[in-house]
Short mmCIF file of C-alpha atoms in Angstrom, two decimals:
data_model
loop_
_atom_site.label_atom_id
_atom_site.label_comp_id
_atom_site.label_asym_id
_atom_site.label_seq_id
_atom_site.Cartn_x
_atom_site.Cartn_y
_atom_site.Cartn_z
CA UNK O 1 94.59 101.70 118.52
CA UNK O 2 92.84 103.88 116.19
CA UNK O 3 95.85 106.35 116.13
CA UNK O 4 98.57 103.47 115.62
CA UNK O 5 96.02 101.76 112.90
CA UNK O 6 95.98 105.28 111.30
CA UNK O 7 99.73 105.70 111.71
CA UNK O 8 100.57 102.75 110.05
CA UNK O 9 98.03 103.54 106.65
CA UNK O 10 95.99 100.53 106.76
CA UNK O 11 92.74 100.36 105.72
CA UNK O 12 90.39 99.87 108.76
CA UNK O 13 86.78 100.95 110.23
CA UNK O 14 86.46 101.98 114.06
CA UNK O 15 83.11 100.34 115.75
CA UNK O 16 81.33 99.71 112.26
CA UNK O 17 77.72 97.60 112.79
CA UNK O 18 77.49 95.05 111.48
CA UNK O 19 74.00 93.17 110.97
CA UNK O 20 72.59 89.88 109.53
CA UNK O 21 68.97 89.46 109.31
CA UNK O 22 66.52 87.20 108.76
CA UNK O 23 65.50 84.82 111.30
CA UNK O 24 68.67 84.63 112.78
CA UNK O 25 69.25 88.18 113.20
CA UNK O 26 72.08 89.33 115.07
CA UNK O 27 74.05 92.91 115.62
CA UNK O 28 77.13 93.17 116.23
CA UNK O 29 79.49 96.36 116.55
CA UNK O 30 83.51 95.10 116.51
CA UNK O 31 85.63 97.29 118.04
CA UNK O 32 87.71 97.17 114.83
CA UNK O 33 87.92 95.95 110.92
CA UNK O 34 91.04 95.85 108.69
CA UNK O 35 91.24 95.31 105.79
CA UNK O 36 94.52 94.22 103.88
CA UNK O 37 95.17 91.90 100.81
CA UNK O 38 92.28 90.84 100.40
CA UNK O 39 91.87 89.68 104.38
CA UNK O 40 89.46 91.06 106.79
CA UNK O 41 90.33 90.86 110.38
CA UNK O 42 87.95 91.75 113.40
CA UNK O 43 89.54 93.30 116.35
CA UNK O 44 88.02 93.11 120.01
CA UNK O 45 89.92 95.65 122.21
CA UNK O 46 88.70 94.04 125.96
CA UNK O 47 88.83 95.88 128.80
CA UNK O 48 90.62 94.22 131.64
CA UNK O 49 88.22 95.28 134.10
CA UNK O 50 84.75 95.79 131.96
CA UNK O 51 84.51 92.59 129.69
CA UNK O 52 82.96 90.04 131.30
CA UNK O 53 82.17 87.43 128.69
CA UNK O 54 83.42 83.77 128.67
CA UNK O 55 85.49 82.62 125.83
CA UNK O 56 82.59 80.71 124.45
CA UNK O 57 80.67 83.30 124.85
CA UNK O 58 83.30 85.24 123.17
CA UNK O 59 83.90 82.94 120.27
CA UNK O 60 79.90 82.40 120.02
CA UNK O 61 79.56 86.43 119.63
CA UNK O 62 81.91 86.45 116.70
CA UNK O 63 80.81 83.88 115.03
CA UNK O 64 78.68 85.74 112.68
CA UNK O 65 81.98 86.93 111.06
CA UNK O 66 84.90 83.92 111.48
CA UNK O 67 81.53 81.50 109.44
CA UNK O 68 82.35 83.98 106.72
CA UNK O 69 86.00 83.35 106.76
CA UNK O 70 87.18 86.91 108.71
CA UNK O 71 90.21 86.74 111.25
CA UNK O 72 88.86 87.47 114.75
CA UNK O 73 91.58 88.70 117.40
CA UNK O 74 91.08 89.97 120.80
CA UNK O 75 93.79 91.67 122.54
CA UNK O 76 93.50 93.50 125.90
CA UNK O 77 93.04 97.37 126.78
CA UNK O 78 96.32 96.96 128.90
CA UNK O 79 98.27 95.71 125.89
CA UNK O 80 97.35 99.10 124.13
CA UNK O 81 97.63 101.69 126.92
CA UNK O 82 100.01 104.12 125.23
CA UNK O 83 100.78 105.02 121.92
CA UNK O 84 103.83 103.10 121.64
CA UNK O 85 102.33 99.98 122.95
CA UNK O 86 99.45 100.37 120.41
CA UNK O 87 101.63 100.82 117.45
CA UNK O 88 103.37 97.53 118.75
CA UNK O 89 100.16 96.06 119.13
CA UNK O 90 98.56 97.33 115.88
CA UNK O 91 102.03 96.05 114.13
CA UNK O 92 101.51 92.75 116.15
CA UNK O 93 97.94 92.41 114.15
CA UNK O 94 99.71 93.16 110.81
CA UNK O 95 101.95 90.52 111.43
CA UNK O 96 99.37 88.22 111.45
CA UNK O 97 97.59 89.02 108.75
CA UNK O 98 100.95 89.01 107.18
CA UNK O 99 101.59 85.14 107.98
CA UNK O 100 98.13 84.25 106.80
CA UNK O 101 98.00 85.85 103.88
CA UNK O 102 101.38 83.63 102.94
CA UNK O 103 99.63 80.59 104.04
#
C-alpha cells in the first residue's frame, strides 16, 4: 500500500500516532492517513489471519478520529497482496474520497 499510495502522488502518512489526552486519553497508530481536498481518511490494513478485533471493537478503536469527521476504511491484507492489487486497492480508496468530496 505504501508503494501504490506513493505511486499514485497523494499525500499520506504510514503508521503516524496519533494521541488525545486528558482524561480520556487514548493512542492510536492507523496503519494509514491521506490526505486529499481537504478530506482525511484513516486506513486499517487487517491481516486476515492476525486481527482479531470485533467490528465494535473495531469501530469503538476508531472512534477517536470518525468524532472528528475523518473517513475510516478497513480493507484486508489479502486485498493488497501484490503491487497491482494495491494500486487497485489504493485507487479503490481514492475513489471514495472522490464521491465524498462531491457529496
Amino acid at each position: 500500500m505504501y508503494q501504490a499510495f506513493k505511486a499514485l502522488g497523494v499525500s499520506f502518512a504510514p503508521l503516524p500516532v496519533f494521541i488525545r489526552g486528558g482524561k480520556d486519553y487514548r493512542r492510536i497508530e492507523p496503519d494509514f492517513v491521506i490526505i486529499k481536498d481537504g478530506l482525511i481518511m484513516i486506513i486499517e490494513v487487517d491481516g486476515d489471519t492476525v486481527h482479531r478485533e470485533t467490528p465494535a471493537e473495531a469501530h469503538t478503536r476508531l472512534t477517536m478520529f470518525t468524532h472528528e469527521g475523518a473517513i475510516s476504511e478497513r480493507v484486508l491484507a489479502s486485498e493488497c497482496s501484490t503491487p497491482e492489487n494495491a494500486k487497485k486497492c489504493a485507487s479503490q480508496l481514492l475513489e471514495i474520497l472522490n464521491k465524498r468530496r462531491k457529496a
